[in-house]
Structure formats: C-alpha cells, structure tokens
mmCIF file of C-alpha atoms in Angstrom:
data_model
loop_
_atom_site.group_PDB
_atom_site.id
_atom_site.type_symbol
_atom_site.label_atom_id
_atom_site.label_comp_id
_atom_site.label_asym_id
_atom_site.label_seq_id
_atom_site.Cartn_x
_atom_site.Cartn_y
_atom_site.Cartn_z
ATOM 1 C CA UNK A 292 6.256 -3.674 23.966
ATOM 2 C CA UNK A 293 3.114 -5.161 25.669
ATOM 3 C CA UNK A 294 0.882 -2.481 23.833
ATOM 4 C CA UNK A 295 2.668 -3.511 20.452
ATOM 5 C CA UNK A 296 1.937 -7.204 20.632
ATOM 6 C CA UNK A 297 -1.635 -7.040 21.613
ATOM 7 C CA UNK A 298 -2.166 -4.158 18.649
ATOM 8 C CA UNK A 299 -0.001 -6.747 16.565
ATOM 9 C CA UNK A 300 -2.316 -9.688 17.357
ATOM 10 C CA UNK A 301 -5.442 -7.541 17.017
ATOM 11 C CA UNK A 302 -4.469 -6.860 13.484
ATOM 12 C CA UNK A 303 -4.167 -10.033 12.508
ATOM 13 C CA UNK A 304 -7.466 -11.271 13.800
ATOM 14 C CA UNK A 305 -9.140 -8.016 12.226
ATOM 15 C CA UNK A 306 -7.275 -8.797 8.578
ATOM 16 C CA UNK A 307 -6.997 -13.056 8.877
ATOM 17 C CA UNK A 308 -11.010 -13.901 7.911
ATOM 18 C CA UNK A 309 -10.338 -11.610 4.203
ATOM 19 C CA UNK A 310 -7.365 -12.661 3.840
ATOM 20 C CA UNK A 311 -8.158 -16.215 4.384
ATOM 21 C CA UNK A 312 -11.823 -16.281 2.563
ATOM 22 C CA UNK A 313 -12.049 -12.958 -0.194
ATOM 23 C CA UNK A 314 -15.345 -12.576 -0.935
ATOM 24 C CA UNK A 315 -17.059 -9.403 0.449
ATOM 25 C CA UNK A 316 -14.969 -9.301 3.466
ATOM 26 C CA UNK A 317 -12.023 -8.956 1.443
ATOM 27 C CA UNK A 318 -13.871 -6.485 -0.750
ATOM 28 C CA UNK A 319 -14.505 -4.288 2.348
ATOM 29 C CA UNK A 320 -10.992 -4.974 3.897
ATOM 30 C CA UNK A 321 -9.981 -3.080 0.591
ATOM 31 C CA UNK A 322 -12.362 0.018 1.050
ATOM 32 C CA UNK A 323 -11.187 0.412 4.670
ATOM 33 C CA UNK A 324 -7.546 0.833 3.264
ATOM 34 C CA UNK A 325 -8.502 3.007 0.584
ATOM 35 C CA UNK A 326 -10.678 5.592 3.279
ATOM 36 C CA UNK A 327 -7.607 5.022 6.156
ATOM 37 C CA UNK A 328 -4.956 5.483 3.797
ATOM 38 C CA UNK A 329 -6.351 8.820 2.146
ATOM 39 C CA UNK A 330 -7.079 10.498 5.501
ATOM 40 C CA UNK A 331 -3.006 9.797 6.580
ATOM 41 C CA UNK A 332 -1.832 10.795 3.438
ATOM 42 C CA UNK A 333 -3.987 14.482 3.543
ATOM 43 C CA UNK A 334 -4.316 15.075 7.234
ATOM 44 C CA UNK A 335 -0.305 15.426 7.430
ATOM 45 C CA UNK A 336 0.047 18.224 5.092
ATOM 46 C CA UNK A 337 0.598 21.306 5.943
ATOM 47 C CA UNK A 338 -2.507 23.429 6.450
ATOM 48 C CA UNK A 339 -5.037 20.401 5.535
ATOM 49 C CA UNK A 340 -7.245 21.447 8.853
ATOM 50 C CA UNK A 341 -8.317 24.018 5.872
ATOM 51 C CA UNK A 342 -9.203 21.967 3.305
ATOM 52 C CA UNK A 343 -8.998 18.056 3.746
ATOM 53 C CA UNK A 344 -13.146 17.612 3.722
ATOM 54 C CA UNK A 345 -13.028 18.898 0.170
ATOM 55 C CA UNK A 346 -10.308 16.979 -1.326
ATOM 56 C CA UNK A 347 -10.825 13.718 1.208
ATOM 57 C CA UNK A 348 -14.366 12.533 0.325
ATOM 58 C CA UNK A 349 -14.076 13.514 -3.735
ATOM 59 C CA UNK A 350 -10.497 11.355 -3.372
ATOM 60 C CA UNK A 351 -12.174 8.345 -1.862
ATOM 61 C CA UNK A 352 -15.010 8.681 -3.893
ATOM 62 C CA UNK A 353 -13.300 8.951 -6.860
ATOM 63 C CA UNK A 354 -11.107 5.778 -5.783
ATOM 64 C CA UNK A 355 -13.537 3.562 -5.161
ATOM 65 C CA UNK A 356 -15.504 4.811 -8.800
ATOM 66 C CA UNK A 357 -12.950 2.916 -10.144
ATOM 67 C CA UNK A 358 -14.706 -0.507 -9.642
ATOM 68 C CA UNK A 359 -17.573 0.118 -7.733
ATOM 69 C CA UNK A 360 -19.529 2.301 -10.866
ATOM 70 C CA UNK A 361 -18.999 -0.384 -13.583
ATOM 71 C CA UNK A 362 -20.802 -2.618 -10.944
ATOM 72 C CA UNK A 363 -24.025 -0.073 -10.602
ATOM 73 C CA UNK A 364 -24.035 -0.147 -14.631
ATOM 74 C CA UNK A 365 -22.210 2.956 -15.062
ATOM 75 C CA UNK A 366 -19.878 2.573 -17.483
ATOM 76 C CA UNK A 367 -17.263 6.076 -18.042
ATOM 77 C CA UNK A 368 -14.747 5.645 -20.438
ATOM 78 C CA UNK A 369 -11.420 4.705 -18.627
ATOM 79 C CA UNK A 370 -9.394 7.640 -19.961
ATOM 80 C CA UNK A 371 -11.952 10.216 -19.397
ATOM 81 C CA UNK A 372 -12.606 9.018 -16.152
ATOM 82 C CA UNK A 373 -8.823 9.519 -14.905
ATOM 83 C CA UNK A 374 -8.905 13.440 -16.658
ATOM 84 C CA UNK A 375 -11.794 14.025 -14.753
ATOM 85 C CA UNK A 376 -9.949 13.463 -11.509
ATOM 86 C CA UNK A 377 -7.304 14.581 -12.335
ATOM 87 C CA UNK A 378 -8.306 17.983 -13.724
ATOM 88 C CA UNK A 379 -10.465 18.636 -10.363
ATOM 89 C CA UNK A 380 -7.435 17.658 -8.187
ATOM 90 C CA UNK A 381 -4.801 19.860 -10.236
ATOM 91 C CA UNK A 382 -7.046 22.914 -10.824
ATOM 92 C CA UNK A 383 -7.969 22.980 -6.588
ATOM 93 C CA UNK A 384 -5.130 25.793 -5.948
ATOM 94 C CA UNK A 385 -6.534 28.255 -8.132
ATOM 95 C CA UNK A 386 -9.587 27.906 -6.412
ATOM 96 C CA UNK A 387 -8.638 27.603 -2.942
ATOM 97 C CA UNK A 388 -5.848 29.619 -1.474
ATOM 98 C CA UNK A 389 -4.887 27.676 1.714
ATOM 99 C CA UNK A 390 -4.125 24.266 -0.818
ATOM 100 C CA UNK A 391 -0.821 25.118 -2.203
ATOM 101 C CA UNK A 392 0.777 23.849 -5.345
ATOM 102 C CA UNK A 393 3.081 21.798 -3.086
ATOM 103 C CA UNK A 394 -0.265 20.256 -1.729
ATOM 104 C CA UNK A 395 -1.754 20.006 -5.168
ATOM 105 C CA UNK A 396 1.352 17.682 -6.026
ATOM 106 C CA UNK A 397 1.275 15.190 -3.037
ATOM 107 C CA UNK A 398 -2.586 14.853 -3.820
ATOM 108 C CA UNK A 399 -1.980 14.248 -7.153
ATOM 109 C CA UNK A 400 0.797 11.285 -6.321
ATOM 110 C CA UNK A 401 -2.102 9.749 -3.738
ATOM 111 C CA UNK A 402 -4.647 10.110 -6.573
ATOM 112 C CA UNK A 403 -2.067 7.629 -9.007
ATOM 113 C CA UNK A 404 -0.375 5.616 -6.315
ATOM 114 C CA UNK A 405 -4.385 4.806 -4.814
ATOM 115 C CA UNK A 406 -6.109 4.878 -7.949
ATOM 116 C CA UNK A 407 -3.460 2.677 -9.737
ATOM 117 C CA UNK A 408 -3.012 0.139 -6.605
ATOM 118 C CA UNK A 409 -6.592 -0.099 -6.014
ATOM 119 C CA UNK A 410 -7.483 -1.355 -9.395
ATOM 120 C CA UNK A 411 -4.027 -3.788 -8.506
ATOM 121 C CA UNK A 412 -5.917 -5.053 -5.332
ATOM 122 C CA UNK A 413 -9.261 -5.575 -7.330
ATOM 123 C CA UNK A 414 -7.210 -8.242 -9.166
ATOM 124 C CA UNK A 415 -6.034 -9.895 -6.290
ATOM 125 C CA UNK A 416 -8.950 -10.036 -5.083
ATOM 126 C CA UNK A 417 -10.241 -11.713 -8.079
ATOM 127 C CA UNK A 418 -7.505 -14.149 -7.577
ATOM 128 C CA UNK A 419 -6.763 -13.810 -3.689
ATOM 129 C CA UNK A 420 -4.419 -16.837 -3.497
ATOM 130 C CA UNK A 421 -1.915 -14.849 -5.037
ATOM 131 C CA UNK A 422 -2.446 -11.997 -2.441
ATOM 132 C CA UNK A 423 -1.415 -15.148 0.088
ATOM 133 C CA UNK A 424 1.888 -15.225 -1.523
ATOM 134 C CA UNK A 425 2.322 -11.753 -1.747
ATOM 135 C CA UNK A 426 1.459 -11.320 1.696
ATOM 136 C CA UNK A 427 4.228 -13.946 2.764
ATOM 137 C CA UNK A 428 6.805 -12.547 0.757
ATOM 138 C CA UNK A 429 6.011 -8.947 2.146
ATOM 139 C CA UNK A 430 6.055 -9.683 5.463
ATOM 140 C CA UNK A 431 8.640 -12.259 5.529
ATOM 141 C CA UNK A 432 10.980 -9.727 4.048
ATOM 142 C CA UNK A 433 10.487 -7.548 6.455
ATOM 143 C CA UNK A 434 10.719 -9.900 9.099
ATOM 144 C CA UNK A 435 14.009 -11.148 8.007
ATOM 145 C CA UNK A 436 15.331 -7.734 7.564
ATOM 146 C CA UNK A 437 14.973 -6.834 10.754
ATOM 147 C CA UNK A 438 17.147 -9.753 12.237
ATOM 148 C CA UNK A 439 19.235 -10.320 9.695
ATOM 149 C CA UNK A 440 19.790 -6.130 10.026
ATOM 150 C CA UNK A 441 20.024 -6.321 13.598
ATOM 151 C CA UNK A 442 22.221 -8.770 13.835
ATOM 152 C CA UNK A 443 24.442 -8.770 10.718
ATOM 153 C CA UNK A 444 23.988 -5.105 9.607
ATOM 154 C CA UNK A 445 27.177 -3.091 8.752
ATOM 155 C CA UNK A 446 26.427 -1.460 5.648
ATOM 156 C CA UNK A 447 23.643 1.361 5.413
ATOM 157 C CA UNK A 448 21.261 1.188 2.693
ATOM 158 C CA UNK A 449 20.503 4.794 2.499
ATOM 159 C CA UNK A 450 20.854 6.878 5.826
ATOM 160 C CA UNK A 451 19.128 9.522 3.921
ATOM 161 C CA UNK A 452 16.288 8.364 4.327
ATOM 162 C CA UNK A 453 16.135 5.199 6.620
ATOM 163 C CA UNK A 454 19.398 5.114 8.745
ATOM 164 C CA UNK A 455 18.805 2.148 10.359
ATOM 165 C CA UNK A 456 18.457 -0.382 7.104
ATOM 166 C CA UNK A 457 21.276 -2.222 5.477
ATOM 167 C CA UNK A 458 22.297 -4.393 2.690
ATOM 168 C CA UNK A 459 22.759 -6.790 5.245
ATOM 169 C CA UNK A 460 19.475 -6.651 6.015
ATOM 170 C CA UNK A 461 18.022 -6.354 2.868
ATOM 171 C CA UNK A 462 19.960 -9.836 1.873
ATOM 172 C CA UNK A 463 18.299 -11.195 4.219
ATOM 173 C CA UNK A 464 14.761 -10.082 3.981
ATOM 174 C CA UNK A 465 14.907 -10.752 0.300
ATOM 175 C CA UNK A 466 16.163 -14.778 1.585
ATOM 176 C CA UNK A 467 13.646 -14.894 4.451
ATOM 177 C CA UNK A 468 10.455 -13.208 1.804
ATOM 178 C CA UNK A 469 11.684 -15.860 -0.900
ATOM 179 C CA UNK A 470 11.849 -19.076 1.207
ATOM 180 C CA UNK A 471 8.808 -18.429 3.078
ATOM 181 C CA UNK A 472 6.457 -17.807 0.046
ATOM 182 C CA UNK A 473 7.599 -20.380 -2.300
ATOM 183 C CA UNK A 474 7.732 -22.847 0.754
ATOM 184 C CA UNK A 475 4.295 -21.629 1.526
ATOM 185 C CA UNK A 476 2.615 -21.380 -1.820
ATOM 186 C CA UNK A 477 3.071 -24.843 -3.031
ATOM 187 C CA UNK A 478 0.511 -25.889 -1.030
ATOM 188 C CA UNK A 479 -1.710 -24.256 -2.487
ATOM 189 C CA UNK A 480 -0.120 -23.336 -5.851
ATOM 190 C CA UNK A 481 -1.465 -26.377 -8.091
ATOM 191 C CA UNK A 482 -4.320 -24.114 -9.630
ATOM 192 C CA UNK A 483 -2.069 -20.855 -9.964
ATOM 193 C CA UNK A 484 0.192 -19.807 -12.947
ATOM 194 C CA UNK A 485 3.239 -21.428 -11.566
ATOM 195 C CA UNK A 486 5.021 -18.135 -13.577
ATOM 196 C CA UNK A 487 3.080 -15.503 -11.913
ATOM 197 C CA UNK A 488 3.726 -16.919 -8.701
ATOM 198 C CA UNK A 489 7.416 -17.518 -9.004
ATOM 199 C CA UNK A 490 7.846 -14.145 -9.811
ATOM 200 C CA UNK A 491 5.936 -12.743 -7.116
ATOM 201 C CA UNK A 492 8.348 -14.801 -4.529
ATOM 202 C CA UNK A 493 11.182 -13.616 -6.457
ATOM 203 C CA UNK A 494 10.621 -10.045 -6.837
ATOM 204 C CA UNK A 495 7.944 -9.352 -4.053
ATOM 205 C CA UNK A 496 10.843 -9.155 -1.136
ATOM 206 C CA UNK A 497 12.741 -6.595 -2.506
ATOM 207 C CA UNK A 498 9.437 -4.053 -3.512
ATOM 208 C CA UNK A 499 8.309 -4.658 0.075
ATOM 209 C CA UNK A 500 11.641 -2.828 0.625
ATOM 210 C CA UNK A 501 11.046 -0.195 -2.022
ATOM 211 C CA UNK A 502 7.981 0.337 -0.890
ATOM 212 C CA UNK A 503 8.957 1.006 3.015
ATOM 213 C CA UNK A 504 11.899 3.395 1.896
ATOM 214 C CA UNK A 505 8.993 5.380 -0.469
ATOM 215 C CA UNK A 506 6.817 5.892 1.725
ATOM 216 C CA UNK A 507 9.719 7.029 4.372
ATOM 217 C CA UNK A 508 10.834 9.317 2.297
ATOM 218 C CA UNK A 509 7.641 11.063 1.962
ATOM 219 C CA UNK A 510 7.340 11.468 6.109
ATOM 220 C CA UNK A 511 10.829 12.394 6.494
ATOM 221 C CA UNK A 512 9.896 14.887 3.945
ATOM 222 C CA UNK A 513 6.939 16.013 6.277
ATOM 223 C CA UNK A 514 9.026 15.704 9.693
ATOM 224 C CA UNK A 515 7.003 13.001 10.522
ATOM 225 C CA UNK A 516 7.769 9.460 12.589
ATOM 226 C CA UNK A 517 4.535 7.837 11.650
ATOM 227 C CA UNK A 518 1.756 8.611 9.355
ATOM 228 C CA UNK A 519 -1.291 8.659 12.838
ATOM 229 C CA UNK A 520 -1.180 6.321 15.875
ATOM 230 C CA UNK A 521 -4.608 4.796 15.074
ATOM 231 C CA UNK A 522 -2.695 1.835 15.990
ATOM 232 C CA UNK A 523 -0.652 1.684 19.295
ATOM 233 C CA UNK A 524 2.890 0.734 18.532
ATOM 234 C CA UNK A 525 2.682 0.617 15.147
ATOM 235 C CA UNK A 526 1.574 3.972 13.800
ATOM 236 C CA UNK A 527 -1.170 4.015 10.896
ATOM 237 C CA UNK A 528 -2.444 1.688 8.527
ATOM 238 C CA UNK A 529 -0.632 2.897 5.843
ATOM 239 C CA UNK A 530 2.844 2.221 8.296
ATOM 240 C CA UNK A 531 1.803 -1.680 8.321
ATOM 241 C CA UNK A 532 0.670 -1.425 4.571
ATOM 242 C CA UNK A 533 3.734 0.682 3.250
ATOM 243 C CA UNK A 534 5.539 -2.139 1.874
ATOM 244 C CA UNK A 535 2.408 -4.252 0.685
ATOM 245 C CA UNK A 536 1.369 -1.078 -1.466
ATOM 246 C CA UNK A 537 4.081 -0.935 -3.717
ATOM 247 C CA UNK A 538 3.469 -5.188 -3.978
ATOM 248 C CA UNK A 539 0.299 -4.463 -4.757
ATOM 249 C CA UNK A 540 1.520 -2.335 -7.985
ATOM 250 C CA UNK A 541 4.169 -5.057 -8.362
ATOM 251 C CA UNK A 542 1.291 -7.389 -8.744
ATOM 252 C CA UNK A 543 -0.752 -5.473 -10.914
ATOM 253 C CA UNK A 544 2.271 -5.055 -13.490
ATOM 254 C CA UNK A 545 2.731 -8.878 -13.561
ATOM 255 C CA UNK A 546 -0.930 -10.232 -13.921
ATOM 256 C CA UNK A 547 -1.188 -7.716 -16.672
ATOM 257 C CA UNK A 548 1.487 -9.638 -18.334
ATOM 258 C CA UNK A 549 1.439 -12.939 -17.517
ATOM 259 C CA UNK A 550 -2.353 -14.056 -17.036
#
C-alpha cells in the first residue's frame, strides 16, 4: 500500500504542471504517452522479443507524423498518409515470419486506437480546459466506482472480463464522474461551449468505464494482470490511462461536432 501511494503521488506531481499549464509541457506529456503506450501494447505479444524494434519506432514515428510533419511544412495528404501506415503494418507478416497475422491485427488496432486518439489529444490540447473536465469526470468515475462497488456491489457487470465490477458500481462512478466535473468546471467554464462541456460530464463517466473493460479485455486475452510495472502498484501507463483513452476518442467525436 505504502509503495502505491508514493507511486500515486509521484504521478500526479509528474502529470499536474501539463495538465495545469498546456503549452509544450503538455505537448511532451502527450509524446511520452504515445512512446509508453506503444512499447506495452507490442512488448506483450507473443514472440515480440523478435520483432518489436521494427514495428515500435515506425509505430511511434508514424504517430507522432500525424501533427508533428504539418508543423516542419510537410504537408501529406490525410488519406494517403493513413494507407501508407497502414499498408506497411498489414503487409509485415509476409515479410517477417516470427510476426503472425494474429500480431499483424493487434498492431493494426494500436495503429487506429493511437493514431485516432492522438489527433483527439492534439485538440485538447488546443483547448486543454476541456481536458480538465475530462480528467475529473474520468477519474472521478473511477473513484466512485470503486466505493460505491465495494460497498454496494451485488450485481456483476461482466465477470467475463472484469469480475470484480458492478452496476452498482458503475451507478455510482457515473454519479461521482458527473458531480465532480460539472461542480468543478464552472469555475472555469465561462469561456467554454457550455454544450461541449455538458456533454463531456454527462457521457465522460461511463467511457472511462468502457474504456477500462477494453483495454481488460485485451490483457485477459494475453493472460496478463497489468500491461508492465514501470509503475509500482499501479502497473503501466497505459493501466492509469486505460479509461482516459477511450475519453480522449469520446472527446474527439464531440469537438468534431459541436465546436
């Protein structure tokens, strides 16, 4: 427990300054997610010791292309830009024997879910007052899950893949995520679309939850507890971010309509 809160408060003093200011800090908060994130998604899979140089550094590089190129004046048409990856990526097992197609598939969902949720984060970083909110109604969720689960739980979610959620739970995460962000956000709401912001309170709770059960479906589909234990107690960075990814998406579907 002692190891968990001292890695807990660690991570919030590593990931307050972004959070708080944007700017380049939150710029480079966002590249150390995407390079984290890709290594515990690859280095899992089976037989990666073989091949994860070759598919790691074009992933990451091809990531961060995304909105890092336009910025050095290179400017690739959007479309061909994603058939570019994605032919490299798809066509690997023919040229490599130890990546398998079931390999080739998982890559293929990190180059979307990354690709997709990193252009997401570029707009919150754009506007990073609404990441504030998002971040409160991620992490309130999943703070009110857990008590409201461990106290009032009865009901299993899905025991498939998470045994120990509940609806119970998940009621109250989705009360604890909504309260806290609205609550939160109207101090500094008055120069935010008062839409896109409800919205995120509203709906942002129950992706966290998504989120969380996606990503634990893809390590109980590996046999795995936790993605690496770069941090004590709490597993990888893609184990704190699980539920935040998928709000990330959430976020990006949204602005796209509403600003």
């Amino acid at each position: 427990m002692k190891k968990r809160v001292l890695t807990a408060i660690a991570i919030i003093l590593f990931v307050l300054p972004p959070v708080a200011f944007g700017g380049w800090l939150l710029e480079a908060l966002g590249v150390f997610i995407v390079m984290t994130g890709c290594w515990e998604w690859l280095h899992v899979m089976k037989g990666s010791d073989r091949w994860i140089w070759k598919v790691y550094i074009p992933m990451v590089l091809w990531i961060l292309g995304l909105y890092f190129l336009p910025l050095f004046g290179i400017q690739i048409p959007t479309l061909a830009y994603w058939i570019a990856g994605l032919i490299y990526f798809w066509s690997l097992p023919v040229f490599m024997e130890s990546f398998s197609q079931e390999n080739c598939m998982a890559v293929l969902s990190l180059l979307l879910i990354f690709g997709v949720g990193y252009l997401a984060m570029q707009m919150l970083m754009a506007e990073h007052k609404y990441l504030w909110t998002l971040i409160f109604a991620t992490y309130g969720s999943d703070t009110g899950a857990f008590f409201a689960g461990k106290f009032f739980g009865k009901h299993k979610m899905n025991p498939r893949i998470s045994p120990k959620k509940t609806w119970e739970g998940f009621a109250g995460g989705w009360i604890a995520g909504f309260v806290l962000s609205f609550a939160v956000s109207m101090l500094y709401s008055s120069d935010m679309n008062p839409q896109l912001n409800l919205w995120i309170c509203i709906l942002a709770p129950v992706f966290a939850e998504l989120g969380d059960l996606c990503f634990s479906s893809y390590k109980r589909a590996l046999g795995l507890k936790d993605f690496s234990n770069l941090l004590p107690g709490h597993g990888g960075v893609l184990d704190r971010i699980d539920s935040l990814m998928m709000n990330f998406l959430l976020f990006g579907f949204l602005a796209s309509i509403l600003l």
